[in-house]
XYZ file of C-alpha atoms in Angstrom:
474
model
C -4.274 10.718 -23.172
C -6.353 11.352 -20.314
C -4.675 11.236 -17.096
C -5.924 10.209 -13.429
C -4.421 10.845 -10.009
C -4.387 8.372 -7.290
C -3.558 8.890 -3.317
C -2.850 7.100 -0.871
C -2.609 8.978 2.448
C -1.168 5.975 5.111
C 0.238 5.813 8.314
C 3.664 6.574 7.199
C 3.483 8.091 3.969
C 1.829 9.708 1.211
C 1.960 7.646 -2.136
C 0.946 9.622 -5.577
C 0.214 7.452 -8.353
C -0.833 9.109 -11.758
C -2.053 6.747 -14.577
C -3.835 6.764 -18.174
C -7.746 6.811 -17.090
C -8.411 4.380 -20.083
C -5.614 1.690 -19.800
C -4.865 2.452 -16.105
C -1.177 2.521 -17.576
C 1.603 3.874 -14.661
C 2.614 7.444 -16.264
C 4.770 8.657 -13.325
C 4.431 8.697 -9.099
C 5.858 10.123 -6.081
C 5.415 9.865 -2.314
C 6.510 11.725 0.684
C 6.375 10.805 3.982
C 4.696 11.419 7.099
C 5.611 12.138 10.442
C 5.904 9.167 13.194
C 3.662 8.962 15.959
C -0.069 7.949 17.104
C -1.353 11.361 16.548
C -0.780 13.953 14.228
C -1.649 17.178 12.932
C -3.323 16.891 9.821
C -1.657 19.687 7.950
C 1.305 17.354 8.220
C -0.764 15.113 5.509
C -1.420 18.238 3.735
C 2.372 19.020 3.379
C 3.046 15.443 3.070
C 0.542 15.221 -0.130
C 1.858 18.287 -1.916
C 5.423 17.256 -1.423
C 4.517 13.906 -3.144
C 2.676 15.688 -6.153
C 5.825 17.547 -6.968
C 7.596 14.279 -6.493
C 5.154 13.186 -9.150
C 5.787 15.595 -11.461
C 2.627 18.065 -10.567
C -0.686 17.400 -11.261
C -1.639 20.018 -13.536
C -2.394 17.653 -16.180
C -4.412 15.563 -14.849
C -8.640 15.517 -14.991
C -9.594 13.831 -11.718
C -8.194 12.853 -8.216
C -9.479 10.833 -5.892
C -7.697 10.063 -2.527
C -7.735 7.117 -0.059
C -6.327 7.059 3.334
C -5.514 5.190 6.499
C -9.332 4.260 8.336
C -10.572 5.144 11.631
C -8.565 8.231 12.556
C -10.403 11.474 14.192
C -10.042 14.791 12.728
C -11.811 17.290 14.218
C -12.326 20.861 12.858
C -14.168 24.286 14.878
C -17.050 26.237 13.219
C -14.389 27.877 10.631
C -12.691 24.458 9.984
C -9.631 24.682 11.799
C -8.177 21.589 13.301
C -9.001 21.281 16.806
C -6.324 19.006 18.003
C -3.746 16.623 16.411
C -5.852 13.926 14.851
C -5.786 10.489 16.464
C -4.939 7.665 14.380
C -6.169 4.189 13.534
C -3.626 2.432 16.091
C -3.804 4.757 18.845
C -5.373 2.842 21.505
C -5.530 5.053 24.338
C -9.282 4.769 23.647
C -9.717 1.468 24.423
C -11.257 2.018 27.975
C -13.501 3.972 26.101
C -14.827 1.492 23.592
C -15.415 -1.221 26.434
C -17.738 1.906 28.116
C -19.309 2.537 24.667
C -19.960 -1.152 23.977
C -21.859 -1.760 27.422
C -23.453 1.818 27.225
C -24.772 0.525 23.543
C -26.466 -2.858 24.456
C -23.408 -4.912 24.436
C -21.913 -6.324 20.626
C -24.864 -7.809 19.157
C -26.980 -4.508 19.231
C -23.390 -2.893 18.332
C -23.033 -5.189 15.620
C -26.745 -5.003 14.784
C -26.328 -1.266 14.195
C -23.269 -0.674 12.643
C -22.026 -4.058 11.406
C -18.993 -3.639 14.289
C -18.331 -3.551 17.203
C -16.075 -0.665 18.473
C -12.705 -1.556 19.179
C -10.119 1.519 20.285
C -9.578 1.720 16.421
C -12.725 3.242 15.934
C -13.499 6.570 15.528
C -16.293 6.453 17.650
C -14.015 5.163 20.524
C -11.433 8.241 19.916
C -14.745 10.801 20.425
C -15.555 9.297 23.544
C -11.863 9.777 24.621
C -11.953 12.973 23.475
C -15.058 13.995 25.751
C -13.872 12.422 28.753
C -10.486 13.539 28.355
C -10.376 16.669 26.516
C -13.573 18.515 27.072
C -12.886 22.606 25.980
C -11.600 20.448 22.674
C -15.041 18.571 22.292
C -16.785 21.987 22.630
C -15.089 23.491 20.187
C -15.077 20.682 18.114
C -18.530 21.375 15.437
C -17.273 18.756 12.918
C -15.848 15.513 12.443
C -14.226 13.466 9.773
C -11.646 11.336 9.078
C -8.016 11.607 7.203
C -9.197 11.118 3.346
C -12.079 13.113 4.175
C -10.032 15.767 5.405
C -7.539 15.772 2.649
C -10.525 15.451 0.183
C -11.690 18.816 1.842
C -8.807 20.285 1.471
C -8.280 20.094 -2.282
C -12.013 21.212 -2.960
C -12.631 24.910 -4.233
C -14.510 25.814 -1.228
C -14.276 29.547 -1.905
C -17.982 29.943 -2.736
C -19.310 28.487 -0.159
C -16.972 30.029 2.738
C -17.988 33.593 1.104
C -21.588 32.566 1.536
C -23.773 31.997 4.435
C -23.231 28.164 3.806
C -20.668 27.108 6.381
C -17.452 25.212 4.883
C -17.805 22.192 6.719
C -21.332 21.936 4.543
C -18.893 20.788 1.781
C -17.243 17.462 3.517
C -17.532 14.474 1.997
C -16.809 11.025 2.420
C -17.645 7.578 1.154
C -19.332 4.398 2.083
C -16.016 2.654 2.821
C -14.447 5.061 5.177
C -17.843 6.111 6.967
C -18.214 1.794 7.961
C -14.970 2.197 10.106
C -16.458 5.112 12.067
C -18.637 3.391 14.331
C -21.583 5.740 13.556
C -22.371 4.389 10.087
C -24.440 1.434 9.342
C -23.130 -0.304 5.970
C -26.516 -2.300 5.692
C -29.103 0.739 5.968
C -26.401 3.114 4.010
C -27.043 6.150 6.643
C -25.543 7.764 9.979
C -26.512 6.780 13.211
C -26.681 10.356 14.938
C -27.671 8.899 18.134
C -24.295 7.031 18.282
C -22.468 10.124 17.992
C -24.291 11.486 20.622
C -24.008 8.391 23.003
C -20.389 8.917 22.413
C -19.924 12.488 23.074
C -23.469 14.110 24.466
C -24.002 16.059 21.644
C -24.537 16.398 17.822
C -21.601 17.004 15.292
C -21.407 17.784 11.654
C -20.555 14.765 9.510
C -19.715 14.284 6.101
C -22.094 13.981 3.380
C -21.667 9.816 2.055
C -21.411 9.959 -1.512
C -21.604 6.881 -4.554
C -18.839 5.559 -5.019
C -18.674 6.934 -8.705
C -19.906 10.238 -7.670
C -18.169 13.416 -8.218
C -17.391 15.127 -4.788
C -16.761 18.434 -6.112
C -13.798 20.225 -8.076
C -10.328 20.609 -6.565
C -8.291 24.028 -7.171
C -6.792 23.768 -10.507
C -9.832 22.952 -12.106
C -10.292 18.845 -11.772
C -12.605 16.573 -10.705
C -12.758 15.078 -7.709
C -13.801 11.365 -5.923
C -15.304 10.247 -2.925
C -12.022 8.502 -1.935
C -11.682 4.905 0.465
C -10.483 3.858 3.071
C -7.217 1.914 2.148
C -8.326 -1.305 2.362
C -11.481 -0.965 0.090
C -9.339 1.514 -2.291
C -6.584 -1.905 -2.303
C -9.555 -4.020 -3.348
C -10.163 -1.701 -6.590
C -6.662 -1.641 -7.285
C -6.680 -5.062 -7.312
C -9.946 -5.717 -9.319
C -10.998 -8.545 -6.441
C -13.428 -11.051 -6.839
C -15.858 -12.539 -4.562
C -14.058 -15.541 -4.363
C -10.470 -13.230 -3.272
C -9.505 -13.219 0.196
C -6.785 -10.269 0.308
C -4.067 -10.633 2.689
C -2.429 -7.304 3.480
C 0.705 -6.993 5.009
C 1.638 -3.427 6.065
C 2.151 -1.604 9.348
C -1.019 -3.411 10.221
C -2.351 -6.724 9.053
C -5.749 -7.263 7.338
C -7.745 -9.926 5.582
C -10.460 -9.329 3.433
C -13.192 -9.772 0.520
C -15.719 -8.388 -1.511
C -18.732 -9.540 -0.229
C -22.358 -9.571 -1.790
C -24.191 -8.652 1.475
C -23.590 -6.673 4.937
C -22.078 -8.566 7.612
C -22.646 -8.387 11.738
C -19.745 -10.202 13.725
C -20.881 -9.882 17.578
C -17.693 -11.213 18.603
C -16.090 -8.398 17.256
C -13.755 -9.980 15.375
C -15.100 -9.122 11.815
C -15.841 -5.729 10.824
C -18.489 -5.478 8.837
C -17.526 -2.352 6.281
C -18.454 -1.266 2.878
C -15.966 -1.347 -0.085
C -15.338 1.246 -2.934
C -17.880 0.290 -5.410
C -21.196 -0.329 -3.859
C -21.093 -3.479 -2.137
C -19.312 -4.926 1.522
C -15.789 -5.590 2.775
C -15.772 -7.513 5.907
C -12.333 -7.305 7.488
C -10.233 -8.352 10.108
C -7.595 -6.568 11.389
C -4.501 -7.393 13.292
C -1.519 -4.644 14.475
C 1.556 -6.405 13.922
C 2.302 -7.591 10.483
C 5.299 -6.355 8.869
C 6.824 -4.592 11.491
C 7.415 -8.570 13.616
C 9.782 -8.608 10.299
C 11.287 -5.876 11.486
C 11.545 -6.391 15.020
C 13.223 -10.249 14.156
C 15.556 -8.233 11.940
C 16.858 -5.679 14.556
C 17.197 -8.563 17.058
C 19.418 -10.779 15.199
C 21.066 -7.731 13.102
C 20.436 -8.753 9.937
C 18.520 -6.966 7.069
C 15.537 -7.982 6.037
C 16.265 -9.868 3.086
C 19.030 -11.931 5.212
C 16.392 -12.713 7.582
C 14.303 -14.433 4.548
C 17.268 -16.276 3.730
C 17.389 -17.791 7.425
C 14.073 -18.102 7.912
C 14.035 -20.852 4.430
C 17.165 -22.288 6.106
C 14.868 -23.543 9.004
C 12.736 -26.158 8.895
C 8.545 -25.812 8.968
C 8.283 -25.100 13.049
C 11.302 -23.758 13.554
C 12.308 -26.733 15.220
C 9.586 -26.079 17.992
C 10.142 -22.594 18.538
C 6.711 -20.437 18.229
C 6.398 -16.366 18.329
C 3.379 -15.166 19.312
C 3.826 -11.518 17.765
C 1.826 -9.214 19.880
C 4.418 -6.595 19.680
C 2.906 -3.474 19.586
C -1.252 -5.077 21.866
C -3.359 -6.465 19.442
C -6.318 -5.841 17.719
C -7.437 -9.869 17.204
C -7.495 -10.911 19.570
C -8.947 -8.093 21.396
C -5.789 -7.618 23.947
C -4.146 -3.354 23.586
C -2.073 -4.143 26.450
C -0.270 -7.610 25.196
C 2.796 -8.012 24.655
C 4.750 -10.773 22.589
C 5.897 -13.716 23.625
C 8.491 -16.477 22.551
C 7.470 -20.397 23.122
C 9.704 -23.631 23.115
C 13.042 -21.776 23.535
C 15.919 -24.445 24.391
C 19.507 -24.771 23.309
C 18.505 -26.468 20.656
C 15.909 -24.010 19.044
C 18.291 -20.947 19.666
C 19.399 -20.340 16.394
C 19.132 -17.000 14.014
C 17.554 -19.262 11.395
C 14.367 -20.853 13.943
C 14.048 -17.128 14.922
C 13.826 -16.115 11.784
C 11.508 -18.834 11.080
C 9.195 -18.213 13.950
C 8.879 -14.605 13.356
C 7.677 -15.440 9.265
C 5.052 -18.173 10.901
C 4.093 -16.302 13.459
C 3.124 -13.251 11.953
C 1.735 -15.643 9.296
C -0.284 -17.502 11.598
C -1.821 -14.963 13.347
C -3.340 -13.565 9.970
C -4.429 -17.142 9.342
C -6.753 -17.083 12.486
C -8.091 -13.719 11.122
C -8.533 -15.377 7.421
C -10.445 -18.408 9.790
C -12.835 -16.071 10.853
C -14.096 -14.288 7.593
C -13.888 -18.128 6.156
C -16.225 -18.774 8.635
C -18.611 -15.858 8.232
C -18.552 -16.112 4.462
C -17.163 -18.854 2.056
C -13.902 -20.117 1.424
C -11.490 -18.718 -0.797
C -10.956 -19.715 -4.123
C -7.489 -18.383 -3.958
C -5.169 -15.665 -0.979
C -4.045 -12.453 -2.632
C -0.799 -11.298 -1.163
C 0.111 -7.611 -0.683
C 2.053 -5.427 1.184
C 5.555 -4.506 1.509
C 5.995 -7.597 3.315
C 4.724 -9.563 0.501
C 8.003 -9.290 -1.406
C 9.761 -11.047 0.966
C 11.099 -14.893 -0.676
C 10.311 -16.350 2.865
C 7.250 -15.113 3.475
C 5.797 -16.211 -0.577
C 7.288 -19.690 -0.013
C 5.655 -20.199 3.621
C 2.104 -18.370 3.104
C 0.669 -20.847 1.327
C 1.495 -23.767 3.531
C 0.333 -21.403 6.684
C -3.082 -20.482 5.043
C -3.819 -24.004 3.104
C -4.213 -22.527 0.022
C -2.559 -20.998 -3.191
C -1.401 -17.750 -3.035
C -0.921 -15.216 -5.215
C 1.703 -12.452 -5.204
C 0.715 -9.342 -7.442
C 3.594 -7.484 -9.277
C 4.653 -4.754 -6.486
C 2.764 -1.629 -7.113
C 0.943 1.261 -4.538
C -2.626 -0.827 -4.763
C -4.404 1.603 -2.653
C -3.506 4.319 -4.670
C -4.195 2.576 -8.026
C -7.563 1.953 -6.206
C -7.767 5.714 -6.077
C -7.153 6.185 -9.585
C -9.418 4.132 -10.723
C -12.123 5.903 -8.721
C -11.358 9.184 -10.403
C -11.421 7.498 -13.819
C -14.872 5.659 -12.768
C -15.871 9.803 -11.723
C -14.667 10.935 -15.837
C -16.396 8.025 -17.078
C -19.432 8.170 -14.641
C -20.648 4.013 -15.964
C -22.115 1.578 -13.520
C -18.638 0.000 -13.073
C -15.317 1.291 -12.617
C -13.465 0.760 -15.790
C -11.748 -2.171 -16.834
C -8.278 -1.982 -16.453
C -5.914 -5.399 -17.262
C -4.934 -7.349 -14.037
C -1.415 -7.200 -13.154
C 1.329 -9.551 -13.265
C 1.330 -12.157 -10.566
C 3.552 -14.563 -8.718
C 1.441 -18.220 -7.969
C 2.800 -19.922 -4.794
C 2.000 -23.514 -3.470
C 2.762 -25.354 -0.997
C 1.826 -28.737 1.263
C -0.292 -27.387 4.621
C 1.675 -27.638 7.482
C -1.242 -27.860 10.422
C 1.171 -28.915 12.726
C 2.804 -25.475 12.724
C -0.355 -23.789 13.058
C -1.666 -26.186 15.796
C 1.816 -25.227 18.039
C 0.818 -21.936 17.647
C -2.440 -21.873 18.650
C -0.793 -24.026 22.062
C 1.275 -20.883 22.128
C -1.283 -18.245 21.715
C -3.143 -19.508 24.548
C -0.738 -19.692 26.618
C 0.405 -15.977 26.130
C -3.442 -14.828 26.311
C -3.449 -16.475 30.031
C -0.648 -14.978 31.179
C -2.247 -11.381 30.382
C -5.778 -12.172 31.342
């Protein structure tokens, strides 16, 4: 049996997932997690990622690796590659002052768009090097290369012996691939190169960048002897693990929120609510993101003191609307809409709404909703789904599988639980051993089908709602 390893380096953890390269069969995992915060130092991921192969059961058996990773965060390393600074991740949005700078500096969104299939939002890692000049500018001339956190970690693992003992400098050997270079904001997904003039817009100079490799490409040989992938960026590395189809929309529910596809061609949202991005194996993954998905689950949780799965149980003991009472779940700003600074906001709150169960029920909808505007707006720029896939930790939840469907207007179905951006990963370094046009096959998994009548009415009282907290923080 030939055995793969699969990463996924997130936000809060580091998931290892190590599987059979032909049947994509679960042999063993282990995770480990990472420190809290909006920036951290990267060796933390390091520490984080070797902990979680020992939790695994080592790695000394297996033939290839590939790792994907939380999008969007800066890493930058000096001329020997040491880490400059704690890197600053994907929901840091200190940067934001910086992206609307960037984004008038760059022609305004449809030449943004044009160029890079996005428009820069404080996300982006483009927006974080800006910050970084203005901000931090002894760090920025140090700084000689950038990259982001799969990148790094990719790096990392690479026998770069040979080339640090030659007059080739280490930071010749990053890599990267298609799907994490599109959330930069110096990539362009359609023309498949770097826009070097970006970078320098951004930060008045050039910087080293990491080479883009195929998807199915081999991007070098770790220590211990195996081979190892380009990587993804989480999302695109979930859509692998999945096997999605065009006609997929993937709802993700995590610390963030995101809805997306596989798409056959580039996209260029000037409103910048689509992001236009690659996916793993050669084609597009236009995305919308929102920051609060499963953590409004939480938040409703704490409030009323329940646990989580009690909070389900309320939440179906409500009726569709919560009897009138709407959450508009901007807890930590938001990403779409556009608003860093919001904050959330409760609607319709009388005597009679002010149960545990309508709060309950509110914060399901309204988490649910606010995906279903960013589902509305890929719809709109693409096709409409043939069917919602449903992942996430938040996905396992009874309340949120019954209600989904009747929020988005469509069936939805619920994959068997399993660490789908690191089973994307795996299958990447099996598609590496195997080197074919296509990744290989591996069977789907188990899934959960959910239905359910529409309820418009709940989504319309939302959008009422919505508006009515964007005013007050215009």
């Amino acid at each position: 049996m030939t055995l793969v390893a699969g990463v996924d380096s997130s936000t809060q953890s580091c998931k290892v997932v190590i599987r059979d390269a032909a049947s994509g069969a679960l042999v063993r995992s282990g995770s480990a997690p990472h420190p809290a915060g909006t920036e951290v130092d990267p060796n933390a991921w390091w520490t984080a990622l070797h902990a979680a192969f020992r939790a695994a059961g080592g790695i000394e058996d297996v033939a290839a690796i590939s790792v994907g990773g939380q999008q969007h965060g800066m890493v930058c390393l000096d001329e020997a590659g040491e880490v400059v600074r704690p890197a600053l991740l994907w929901n840091d949005t200190r940067s934001a002052a910086a992206a609307a700078d960037l984004v008038r500096e760059g022609g305004g969104p449809k030449a943004w768009a044009s160029a890079v299939g996005s428009v820069p939002l404080a996300s982006f890692t483009v927006t974080k090097l800006r910050w970084l000049a203005e901000h931090e500018p002894e760090n920025l001339a140090r700084a000689q290369a950038i990259c982001l956190p799969h990148d790094w970690l990719t790096w990392r693992l690479a026998d770069v012996a040979e080339s640090t003992q030659s007059s080739e400098s280490p930071l010749a050997s990053l890599v990267t691939d298609r799907s994490d270079a599109s959330g930069t904001g110096y990539w362009s997904p359609a023309e498949n190169s770097y826009r070097p003039d970006l970078i320098r817009l951004a930060c008045g100079r050039d910087l080293v960048v990491p080479t883009v490799l195929a998807a199915s490409e081999q991007a070098g040989v770790a220590l211990g002897g195996f081979a190892l992938g380009a990587g993804a960026g989480d999302n695109a590395a979930a859509a692998l693990g999945i096997d999605a189809r065009e006609g997929d929309v993937i709802v993700s529910l995590g610390t963030s929120g995101t809805v997306f596809r596989r798409w056959s061609g580039p996209t260029a949202d000037p409103t910048a609510i689509i992001a236009g991005f690659a996916d793993a194996s050669g084609g597009f993954l236009p995305l919308v993101c929102t920051l609060n998905a499963a953590r409004v689950l939480d938040a409703a949780a704490s409030m009323l003191g329940v646990t989580l799965d009690r909070l389900s149980d309320l939440a179906l003991a409500a009726p569709a609307g919560a009897g009138g009472l709407v959450l508009v779940p901007y807890l930590e700003g938001e990403r779409t809409p556009n608003k860093p600074d919001s904050t959330g906001s409760l609607h319709g709150l009388t005597l009679a709404t002010s149960t545990p169960a309508n709060l309950a029920r509110a914060a399901v909808e309204g988490m649910l909703c606010a995906l279903a505007d960013a589902m509305d707006a890929l719809v709109a720029a693409t096709a409409p789904p043939e069917r919602v896939i449903l992942i996430g930790g938040a996905a396992a939840s009874p309340a949120v599988r019954a209600i989904a469907p009747a929020i988005f207007g469509c069936p939805v179905v619920v994959p068997a639980p399993s660490e789908y951006v690191a089973d994307g990963a795996a299958r990447q370094a099996a598609w590496v051993l195997t080197g074919g046009a296509e990744p290989p096959s591996w069977p789907a998994a188990d899934a959960v089908r959910c239905e359910a009548e529409p309820t418009p009415g709940v989504r319309a009282r939302y959008a009422d709602a919505r508006e009515l907290t964007l005013d007050g923080i215009r």
